[in-house]
mmCIF file with all atom_site columns, C-alpha atoms and ligand atoms in Angstrom:
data_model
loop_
_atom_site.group_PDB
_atom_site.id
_atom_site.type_symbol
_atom_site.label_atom_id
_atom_site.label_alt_id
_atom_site.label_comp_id
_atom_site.label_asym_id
_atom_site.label_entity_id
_atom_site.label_seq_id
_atom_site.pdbx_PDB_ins_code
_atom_site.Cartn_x
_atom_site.Cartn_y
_atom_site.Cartn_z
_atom_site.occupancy
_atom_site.B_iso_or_equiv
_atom_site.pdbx_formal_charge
_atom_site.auth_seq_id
_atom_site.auth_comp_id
_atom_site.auth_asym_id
_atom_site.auth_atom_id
_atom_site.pdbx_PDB_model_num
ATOM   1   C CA  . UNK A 1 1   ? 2.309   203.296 122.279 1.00 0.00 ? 144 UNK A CA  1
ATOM   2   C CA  . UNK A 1 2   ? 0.419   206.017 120.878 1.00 0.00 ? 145 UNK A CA  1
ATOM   3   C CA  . UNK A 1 3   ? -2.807  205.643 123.830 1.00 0.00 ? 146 UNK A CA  1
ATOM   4   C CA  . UNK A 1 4   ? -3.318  204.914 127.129 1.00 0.00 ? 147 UNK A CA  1
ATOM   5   C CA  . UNK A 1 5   ? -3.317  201.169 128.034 1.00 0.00 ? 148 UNK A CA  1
ATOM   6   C CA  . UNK A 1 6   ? -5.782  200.150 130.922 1.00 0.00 ? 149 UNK A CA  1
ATOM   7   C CA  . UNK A 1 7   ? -5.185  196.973 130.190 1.00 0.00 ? 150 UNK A CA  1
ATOM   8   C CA  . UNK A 1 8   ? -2.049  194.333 129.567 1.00 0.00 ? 151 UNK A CA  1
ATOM   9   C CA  . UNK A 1 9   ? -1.062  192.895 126.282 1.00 0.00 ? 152 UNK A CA  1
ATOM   10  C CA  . UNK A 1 10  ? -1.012  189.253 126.478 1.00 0.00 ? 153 UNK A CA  1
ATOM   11  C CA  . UNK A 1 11  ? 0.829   186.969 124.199 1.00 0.00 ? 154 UNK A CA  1
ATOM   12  C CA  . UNK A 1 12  ? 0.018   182.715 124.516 1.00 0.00 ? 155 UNK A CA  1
ATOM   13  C CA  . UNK A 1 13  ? 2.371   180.572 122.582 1.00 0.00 ? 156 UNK A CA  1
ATOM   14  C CA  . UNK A 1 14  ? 2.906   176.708 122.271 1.00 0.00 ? 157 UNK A CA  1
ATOM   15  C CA  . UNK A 1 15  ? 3.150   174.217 119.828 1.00 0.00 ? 158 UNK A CA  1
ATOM   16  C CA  . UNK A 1 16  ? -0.656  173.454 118.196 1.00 0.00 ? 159 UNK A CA  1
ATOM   17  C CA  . UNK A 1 17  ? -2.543  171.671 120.795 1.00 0.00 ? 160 UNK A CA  1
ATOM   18  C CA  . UNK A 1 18  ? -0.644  172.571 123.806 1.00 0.00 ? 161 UNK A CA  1
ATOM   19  C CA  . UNK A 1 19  ? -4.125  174.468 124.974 1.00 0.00 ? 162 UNK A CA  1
ATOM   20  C CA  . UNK A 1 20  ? -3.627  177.646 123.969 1.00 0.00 ? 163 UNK A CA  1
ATOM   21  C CA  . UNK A 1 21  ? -7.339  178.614 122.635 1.00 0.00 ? 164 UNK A CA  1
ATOM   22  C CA  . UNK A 1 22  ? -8.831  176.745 125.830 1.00 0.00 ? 165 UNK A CA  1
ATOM   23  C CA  . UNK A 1 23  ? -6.458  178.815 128.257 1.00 0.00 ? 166 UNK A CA  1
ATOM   24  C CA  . UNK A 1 24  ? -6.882  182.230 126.704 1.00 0.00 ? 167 UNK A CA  1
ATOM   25  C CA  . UNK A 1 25  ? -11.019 181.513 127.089 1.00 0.00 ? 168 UNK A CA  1
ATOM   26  C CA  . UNK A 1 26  ? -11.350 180.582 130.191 1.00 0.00 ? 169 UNK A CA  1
ATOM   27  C CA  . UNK A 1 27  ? -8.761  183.750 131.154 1.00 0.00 ? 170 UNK A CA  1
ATOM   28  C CA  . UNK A 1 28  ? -11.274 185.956 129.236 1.00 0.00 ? 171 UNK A CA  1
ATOM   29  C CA  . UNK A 1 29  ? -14.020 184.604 131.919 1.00 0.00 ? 172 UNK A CA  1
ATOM   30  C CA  . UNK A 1 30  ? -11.797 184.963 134.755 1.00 0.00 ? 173 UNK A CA  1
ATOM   31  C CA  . UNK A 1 31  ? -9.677  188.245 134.372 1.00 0.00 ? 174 UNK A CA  1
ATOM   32  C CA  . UNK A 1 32  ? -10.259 191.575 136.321 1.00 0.00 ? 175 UNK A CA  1
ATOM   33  C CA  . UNK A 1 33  ? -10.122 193.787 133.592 1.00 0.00 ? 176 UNK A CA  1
ATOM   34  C CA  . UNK A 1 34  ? -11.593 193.248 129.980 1.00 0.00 ? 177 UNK A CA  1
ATOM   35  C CA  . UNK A 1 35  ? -9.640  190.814 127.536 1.00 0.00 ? 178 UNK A CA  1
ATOM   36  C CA  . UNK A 1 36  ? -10.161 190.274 123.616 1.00 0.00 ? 179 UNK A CA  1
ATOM   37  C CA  . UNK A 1 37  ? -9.099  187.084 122.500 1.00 0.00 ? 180 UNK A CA  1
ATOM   38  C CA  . UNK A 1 38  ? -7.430  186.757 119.190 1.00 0.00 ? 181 UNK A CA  1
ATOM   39  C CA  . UNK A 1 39  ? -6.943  183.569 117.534 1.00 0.00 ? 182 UNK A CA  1
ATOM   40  C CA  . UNK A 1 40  ? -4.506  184.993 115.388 1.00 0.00 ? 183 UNK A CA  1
ATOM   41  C CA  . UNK A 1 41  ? -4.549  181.536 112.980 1.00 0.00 ? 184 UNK A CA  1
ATOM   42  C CA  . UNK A 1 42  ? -8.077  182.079 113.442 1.00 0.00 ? 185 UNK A CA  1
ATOM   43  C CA  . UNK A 1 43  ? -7.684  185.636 111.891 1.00 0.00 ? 186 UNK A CA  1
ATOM   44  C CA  . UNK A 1 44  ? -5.455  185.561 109.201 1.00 0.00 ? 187 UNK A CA  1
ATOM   45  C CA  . UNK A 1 45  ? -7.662  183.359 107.524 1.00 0.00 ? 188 UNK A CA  1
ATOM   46  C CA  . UNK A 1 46  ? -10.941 185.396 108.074 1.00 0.00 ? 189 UNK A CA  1
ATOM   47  C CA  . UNK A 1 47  ? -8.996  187.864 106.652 1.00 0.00 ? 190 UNK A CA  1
ATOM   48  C CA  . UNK A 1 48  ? -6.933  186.719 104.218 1.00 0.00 ? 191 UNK A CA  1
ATOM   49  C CA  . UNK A 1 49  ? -3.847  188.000 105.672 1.00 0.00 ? 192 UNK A CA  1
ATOM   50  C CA  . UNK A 1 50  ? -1.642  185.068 103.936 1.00 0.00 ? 193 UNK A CA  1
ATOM   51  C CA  . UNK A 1 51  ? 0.183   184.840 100.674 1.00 0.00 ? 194 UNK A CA  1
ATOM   52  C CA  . UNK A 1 52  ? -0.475  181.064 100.093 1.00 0.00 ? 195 UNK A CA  1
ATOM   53  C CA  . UNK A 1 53  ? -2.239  178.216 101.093 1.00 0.00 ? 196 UNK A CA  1
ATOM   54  C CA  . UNK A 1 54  ? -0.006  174.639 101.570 1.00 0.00 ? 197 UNK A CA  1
ATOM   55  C CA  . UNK A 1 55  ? -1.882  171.865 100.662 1.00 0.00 ? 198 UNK A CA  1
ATOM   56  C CA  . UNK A 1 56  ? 0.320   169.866 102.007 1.00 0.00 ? 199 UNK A CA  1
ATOM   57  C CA  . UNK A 1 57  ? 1.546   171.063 104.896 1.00 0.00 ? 200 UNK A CA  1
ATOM   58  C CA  . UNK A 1 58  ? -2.244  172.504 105.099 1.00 0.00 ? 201 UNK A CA  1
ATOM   59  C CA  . UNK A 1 59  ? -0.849  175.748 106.457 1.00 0.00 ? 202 UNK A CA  1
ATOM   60  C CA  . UNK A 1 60  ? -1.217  179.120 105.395 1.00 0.00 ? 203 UNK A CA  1
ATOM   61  C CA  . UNK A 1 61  ? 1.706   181.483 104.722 1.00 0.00 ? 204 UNK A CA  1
ATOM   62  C CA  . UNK A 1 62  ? 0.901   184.619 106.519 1.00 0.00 ? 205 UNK A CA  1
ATOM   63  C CA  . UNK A 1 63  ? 1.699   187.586 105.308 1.00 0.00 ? 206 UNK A CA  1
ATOM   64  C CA  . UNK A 1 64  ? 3.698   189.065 108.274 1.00 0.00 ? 207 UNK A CA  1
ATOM   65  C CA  . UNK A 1 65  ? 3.347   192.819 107.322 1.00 0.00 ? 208 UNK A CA  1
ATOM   66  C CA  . UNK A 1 66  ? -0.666  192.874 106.678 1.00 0.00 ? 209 UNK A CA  1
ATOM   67  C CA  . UNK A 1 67  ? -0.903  190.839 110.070 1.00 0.00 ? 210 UNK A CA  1
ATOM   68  C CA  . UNK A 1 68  ? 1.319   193.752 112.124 1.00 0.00 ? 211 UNK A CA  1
ATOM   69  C CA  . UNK A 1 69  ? -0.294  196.226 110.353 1.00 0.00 ? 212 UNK A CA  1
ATOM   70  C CA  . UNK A 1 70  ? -3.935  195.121 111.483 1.00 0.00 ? 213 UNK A CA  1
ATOM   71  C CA  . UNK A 1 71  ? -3.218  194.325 114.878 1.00 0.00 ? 214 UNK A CA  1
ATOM   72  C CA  . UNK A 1 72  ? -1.393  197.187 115.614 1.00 0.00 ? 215 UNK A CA  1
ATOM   73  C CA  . UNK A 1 73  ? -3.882  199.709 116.626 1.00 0.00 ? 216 UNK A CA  1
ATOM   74  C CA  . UNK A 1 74  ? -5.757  196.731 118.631 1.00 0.00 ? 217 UNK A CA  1
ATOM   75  C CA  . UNK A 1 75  ? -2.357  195.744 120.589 1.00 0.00 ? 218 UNK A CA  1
ATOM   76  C CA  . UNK A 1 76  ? -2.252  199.884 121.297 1.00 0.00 ? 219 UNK A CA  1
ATOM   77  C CA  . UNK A 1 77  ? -5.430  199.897 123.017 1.00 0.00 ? 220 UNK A CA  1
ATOM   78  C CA  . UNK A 1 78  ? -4.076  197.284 125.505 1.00 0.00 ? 221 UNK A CA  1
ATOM   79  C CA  . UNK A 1 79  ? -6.555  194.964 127.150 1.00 0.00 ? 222 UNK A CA  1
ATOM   80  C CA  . UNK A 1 80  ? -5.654  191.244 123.812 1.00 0.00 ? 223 UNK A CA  1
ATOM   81  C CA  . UNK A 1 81  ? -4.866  188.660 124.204 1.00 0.00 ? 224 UNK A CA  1
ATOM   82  C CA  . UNK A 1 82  ? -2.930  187.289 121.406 1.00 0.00 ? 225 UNK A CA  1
ATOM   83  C CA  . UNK A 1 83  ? -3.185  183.474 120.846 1.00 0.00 ? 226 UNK A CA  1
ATOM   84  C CA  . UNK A 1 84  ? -0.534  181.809 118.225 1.00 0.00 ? 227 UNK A CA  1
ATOM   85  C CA  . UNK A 1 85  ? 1.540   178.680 117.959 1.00 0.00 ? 228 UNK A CA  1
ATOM   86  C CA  . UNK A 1 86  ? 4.179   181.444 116.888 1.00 0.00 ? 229 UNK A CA  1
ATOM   87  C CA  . UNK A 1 87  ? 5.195   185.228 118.884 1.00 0.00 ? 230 UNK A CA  1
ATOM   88  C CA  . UNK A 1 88  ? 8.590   186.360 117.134 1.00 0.00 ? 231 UNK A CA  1
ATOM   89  C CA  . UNK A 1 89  ? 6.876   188.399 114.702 1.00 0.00 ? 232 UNK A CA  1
ATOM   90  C CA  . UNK A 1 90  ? 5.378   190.606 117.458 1.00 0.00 ? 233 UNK A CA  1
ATOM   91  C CA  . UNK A 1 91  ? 7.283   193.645 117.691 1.00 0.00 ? 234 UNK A CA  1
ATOM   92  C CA  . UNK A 1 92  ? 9.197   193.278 121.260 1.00 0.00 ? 235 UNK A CA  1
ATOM   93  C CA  . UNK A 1 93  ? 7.735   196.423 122.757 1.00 0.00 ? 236 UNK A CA  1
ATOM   94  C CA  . UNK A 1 94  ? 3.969   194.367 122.428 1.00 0.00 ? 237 UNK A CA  1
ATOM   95  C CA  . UNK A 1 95  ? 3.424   191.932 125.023 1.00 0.00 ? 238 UNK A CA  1
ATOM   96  C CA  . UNK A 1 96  ? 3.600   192.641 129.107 1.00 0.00 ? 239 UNK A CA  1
ATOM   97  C CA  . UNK A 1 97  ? 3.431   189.086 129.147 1.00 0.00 ? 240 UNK A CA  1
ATOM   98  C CA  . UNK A 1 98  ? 4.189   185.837 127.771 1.00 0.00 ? 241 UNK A CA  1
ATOM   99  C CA  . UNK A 1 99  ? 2.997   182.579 128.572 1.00 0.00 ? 242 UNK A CA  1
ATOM   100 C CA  . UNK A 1 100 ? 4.400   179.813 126.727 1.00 0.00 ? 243 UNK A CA  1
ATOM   101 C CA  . UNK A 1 101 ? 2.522   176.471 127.289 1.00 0.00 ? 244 UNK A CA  1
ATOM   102 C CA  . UNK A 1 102 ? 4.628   173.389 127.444 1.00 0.00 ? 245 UNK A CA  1
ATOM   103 C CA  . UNK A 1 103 ? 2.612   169.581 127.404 1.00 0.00 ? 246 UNK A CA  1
ATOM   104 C CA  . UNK A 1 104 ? 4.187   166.375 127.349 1.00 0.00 ? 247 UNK A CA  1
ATOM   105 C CA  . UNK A 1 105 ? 4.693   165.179 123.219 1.00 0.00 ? 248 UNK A CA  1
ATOM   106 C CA  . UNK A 1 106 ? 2.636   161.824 123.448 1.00 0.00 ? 249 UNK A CA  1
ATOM   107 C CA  . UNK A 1 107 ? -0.477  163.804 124.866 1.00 0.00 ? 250 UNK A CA  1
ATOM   108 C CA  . UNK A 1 108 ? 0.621   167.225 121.722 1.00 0.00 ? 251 UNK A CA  1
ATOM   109 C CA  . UNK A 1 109 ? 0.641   163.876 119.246 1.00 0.00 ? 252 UNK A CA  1
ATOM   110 C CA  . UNK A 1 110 ? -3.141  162.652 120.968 1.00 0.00 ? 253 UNK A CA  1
ATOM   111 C CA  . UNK A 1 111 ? -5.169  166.248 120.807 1.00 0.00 ? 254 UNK A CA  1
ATOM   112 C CA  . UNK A 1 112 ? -3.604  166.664 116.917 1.00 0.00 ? 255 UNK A CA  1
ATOM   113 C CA  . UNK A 1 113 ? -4.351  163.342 116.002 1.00 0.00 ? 256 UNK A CA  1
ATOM   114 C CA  . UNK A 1 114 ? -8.272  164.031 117.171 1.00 0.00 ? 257 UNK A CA  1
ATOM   115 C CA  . UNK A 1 115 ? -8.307  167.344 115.925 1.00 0.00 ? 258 UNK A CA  1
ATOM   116 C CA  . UNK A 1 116 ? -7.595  165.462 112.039 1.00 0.00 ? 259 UNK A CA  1
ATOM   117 C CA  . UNK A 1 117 ? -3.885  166.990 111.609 1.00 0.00 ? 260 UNK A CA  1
ATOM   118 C CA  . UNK A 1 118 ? -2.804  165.264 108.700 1.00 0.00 ? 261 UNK A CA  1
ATOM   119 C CA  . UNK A 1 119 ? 0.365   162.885 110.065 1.00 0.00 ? 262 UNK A CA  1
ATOM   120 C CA  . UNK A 1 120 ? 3.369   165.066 108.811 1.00 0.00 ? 263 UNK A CA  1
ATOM   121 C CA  . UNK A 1 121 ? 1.939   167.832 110.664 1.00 0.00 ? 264 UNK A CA  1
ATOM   122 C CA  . UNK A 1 122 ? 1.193   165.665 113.584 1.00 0.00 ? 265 UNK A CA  1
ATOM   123 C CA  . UNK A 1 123 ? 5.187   164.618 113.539 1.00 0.00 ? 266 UNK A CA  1
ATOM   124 C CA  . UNK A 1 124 ? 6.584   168.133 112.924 1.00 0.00 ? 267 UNK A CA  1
ATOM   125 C CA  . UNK A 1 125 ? 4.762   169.486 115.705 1.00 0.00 ? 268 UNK A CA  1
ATOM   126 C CA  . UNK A 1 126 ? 5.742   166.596 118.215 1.00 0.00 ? 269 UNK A CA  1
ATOM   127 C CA  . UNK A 1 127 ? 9.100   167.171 117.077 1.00 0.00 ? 270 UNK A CA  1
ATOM   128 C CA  . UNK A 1 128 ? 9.117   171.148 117.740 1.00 0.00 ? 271 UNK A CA  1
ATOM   129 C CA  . UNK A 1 129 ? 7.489   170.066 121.090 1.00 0.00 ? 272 UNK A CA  1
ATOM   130 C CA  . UNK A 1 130 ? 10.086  167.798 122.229 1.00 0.00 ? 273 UNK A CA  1
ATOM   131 C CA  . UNK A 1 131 ? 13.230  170.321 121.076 1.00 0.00 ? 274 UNK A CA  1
ATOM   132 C CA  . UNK A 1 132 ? 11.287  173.156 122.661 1.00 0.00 ? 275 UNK A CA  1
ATOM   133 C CA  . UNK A 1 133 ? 11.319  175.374 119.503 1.00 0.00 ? 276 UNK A CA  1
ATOM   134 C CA  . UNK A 1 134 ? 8.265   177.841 120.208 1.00 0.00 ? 277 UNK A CA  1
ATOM   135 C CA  . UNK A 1 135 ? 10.088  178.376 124.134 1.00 0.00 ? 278 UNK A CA  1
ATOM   136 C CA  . UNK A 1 136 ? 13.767  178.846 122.675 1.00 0.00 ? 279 UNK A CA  1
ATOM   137 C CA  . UNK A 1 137 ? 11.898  181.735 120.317 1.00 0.00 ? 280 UNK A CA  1
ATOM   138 C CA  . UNK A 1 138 ? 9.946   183.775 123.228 1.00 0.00 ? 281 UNK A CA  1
ATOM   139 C CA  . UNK A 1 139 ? 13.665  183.911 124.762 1.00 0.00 ? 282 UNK A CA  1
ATOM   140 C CA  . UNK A 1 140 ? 15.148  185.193 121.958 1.00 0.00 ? 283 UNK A CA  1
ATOM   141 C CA  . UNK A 1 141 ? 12.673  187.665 120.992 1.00 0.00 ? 284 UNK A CA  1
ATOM   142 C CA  . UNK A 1 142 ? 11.335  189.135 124.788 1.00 0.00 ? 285 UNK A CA  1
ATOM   143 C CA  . UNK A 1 143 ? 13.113  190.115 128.022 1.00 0.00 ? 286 UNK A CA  1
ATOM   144 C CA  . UNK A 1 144 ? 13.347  187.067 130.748 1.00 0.00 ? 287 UNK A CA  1
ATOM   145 C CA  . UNK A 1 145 ? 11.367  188.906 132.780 1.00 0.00 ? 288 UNK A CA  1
ATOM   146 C CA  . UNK A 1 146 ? 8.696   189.000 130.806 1.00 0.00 ? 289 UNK A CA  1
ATOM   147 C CA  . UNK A 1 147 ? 8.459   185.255 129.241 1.00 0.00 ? 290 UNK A CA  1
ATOM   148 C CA  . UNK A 1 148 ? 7.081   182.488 131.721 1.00 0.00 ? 291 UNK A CA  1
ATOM   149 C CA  . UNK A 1 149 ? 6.554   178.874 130.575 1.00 0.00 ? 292 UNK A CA  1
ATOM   150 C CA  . UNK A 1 150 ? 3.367   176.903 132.000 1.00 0.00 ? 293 UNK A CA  1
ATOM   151 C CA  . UNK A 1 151 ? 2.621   172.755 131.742 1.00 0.00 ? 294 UNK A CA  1
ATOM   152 C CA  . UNK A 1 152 ? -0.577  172.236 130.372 1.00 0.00 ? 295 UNK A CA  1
ATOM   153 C CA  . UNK A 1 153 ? -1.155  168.796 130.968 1.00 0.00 ? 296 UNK A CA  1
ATOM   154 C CA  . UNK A 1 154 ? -4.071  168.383 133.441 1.00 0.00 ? 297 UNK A CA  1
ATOM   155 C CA  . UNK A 1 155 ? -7.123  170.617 133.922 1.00 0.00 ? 298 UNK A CA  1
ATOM   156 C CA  . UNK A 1 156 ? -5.738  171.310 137.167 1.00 0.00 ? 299 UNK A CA  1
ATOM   157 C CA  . UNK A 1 157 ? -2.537  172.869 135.648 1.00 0.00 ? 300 UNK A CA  1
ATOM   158 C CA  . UNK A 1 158 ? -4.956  174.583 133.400 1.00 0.00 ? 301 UNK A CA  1
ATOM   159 C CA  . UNK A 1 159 ? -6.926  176.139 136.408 1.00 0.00 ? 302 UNK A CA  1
ATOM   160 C CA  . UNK A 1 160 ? -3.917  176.979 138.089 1.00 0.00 ? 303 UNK A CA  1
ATOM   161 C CA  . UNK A 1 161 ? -2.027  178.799 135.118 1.00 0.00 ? 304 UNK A CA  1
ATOM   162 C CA  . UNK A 1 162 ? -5.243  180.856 134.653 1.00 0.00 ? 305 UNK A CA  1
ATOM   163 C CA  . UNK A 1 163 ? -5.065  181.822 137.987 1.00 0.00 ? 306 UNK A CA  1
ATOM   164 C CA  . UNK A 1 164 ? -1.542  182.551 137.884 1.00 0.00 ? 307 UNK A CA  1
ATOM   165 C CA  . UNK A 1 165 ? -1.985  185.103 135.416 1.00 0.00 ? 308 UNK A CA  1
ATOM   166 C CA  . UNK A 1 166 ? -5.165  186.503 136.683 1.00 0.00 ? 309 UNK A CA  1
ATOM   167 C CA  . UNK A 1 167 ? -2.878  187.550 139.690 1.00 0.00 ? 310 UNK A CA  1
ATOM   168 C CA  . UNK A 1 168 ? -0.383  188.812 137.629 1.00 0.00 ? 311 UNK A CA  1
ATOM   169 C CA  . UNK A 1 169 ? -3.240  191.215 136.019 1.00 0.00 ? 312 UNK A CA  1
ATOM   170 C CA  . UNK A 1 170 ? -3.739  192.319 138.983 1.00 0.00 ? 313 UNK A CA  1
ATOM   171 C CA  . UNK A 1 171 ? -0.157  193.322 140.032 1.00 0.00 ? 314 UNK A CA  1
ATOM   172 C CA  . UNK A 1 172 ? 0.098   194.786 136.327 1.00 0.00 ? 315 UNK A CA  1
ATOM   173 C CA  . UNK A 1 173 ? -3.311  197.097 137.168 1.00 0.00 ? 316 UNK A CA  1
ATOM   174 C CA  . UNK A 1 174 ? -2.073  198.361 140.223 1.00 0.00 ? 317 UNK A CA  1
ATOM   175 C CA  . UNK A 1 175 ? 1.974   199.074 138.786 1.00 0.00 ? 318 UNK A CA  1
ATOM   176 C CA  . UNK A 1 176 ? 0.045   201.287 135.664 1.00 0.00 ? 319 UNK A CA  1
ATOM   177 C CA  . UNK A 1 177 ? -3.019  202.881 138.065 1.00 0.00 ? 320 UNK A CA  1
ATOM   178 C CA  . UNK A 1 178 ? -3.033  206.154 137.303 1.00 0.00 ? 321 UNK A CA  1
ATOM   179 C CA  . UNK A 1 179 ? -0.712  205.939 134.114 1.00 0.00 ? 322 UNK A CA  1
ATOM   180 C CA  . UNK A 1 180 ? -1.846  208.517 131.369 1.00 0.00 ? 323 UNK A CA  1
HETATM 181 N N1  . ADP B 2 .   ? -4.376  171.645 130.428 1.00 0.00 ? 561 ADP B N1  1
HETATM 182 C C1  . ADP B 2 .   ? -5.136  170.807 129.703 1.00 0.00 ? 561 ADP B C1  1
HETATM 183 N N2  . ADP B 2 .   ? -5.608  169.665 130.249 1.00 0.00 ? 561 ADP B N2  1
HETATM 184 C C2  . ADP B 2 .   ? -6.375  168.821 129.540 1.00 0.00 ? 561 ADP B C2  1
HETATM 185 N N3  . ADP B 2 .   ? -6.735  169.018 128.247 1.00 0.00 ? 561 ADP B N3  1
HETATM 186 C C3  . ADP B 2 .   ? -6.299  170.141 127.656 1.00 0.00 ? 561 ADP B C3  1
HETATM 187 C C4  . ADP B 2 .   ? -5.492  171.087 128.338 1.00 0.00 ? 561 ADP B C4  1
HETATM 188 N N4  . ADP B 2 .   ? -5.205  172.104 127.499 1.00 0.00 ? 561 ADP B N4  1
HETATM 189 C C5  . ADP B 2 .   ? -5.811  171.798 126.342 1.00 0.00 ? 561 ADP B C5  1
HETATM 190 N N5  . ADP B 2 .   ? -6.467  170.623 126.421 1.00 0.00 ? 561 ADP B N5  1
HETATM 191 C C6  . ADP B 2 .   ? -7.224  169.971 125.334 1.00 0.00 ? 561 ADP B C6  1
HETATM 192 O O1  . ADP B 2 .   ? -6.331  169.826 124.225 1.00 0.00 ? 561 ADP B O1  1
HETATM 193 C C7  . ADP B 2 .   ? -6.967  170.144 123.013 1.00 0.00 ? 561 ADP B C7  1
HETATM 194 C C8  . ADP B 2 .   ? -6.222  171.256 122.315 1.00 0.00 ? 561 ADP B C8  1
HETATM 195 O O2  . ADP B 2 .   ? -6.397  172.453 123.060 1.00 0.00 ? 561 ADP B O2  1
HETATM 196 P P1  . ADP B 2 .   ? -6.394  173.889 122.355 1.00 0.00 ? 561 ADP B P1  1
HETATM 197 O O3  . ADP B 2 .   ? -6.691  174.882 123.411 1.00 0.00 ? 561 ADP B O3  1
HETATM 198 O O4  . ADP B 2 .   ? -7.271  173.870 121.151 1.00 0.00 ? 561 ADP B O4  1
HETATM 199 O O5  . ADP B 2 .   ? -4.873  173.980 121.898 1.00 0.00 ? 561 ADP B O5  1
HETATM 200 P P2  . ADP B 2 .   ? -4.140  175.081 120.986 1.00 0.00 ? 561 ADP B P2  1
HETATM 201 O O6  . ADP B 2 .   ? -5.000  176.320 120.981 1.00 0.00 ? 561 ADP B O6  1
HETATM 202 O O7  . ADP B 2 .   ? -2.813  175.284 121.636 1.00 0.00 ? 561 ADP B O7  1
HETATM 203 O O8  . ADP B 2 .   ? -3.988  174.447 119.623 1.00 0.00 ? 561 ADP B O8  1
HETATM 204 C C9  . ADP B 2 .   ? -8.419  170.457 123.358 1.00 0.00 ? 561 ADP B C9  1
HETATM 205 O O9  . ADP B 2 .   ? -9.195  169.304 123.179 1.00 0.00 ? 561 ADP B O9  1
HETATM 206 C C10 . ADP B 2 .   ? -8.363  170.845 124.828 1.00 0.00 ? 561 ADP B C10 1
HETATM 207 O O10 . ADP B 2 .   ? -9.553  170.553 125.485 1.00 0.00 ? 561 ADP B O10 1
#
């Protein structure tokens, strides 16, 4: 990394409607040290970083390379977090940490079905949920160390994995005090 980071690099994963967006929120209230959020989905269309749009799948093909290529210098400056129901394409040296978020598949099939999913992406996404696809790819694309998988079920388990990583922030800010 070409600058200093005084902050960590934060990566939250899960299948759509595991609670991503509402965890990485409330974390931006709660943290010690100053966090962007970046709904990446959110991004990549405000910026037209896809190729194509699927009208039936209604899902955009991102282009990968545009995507890297625009977060880069943001990741460098540290201090993101990086919100997608996908993480392999970030470069392994990118997150300090990352939190995948895990929910029971009737409740994942509930939240889609109220958000207006259209019912093939409703059962796709139950189905990743249940064969644990977006976990199995954090493991194959980060260190153990650095992956940690969080239930996200209740509000309670919602307060309590915020608070989880808030005291992991602050462990992280007291390893790099000092660092360059
Ligand atoms: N831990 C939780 N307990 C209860 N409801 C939750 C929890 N996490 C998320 N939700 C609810 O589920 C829905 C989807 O959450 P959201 O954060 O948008 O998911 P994602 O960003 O992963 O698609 C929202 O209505 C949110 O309020």
């Amino acid at each position: 990394m070409a600058s200093p980071r005084q902050a960590p690099v934060i990566v939250i994963t899960g299948t759509p409607g595991t609670g991503k967006s509402t965890h990485a929120e409330l974390l931006v209230n709660e943290s010690p040290v100053p966090l962007k959020h970046i709904n990446v989905g959110e991004w990549v269309k405000e910026r037209g970083l896809y190729e194509d749009f699927d009208q039936e799948w209604q899902s955009y093909t991102v282009d990968e390379d545009r995507l890297l290529d625009e977060l880069e210098p943001i990741v460098s400056e540290g201090g993101v977090i990086l919100d997608w129901h996908t993480c392999e394409a970030f470069p392994e040296r990118w997150p300090d940490l990352v939190v995948v978020l895990r929910c029971n598949h009737t409740q994942v099939w509930e939240r889609l079905e109220k958000r207006g999913y259209p019912l093939k992406k409703i059962q796709e996404n139950n189905e990743a949920e249940i064969m644990q696809v977006v976990l199995e790819e954090a493991r194959s694309s980060y260190p153990p160390e650095v992956v940690v998988e969080l239930s996200s079920e209740t509000m309670e388990d919602l307060a309590a994995n915020v608070a989880r990583i808030v005291e992991w922030i602050e462990i992280w800010r007291q390893q790099h005090a000092g660092e360059p």
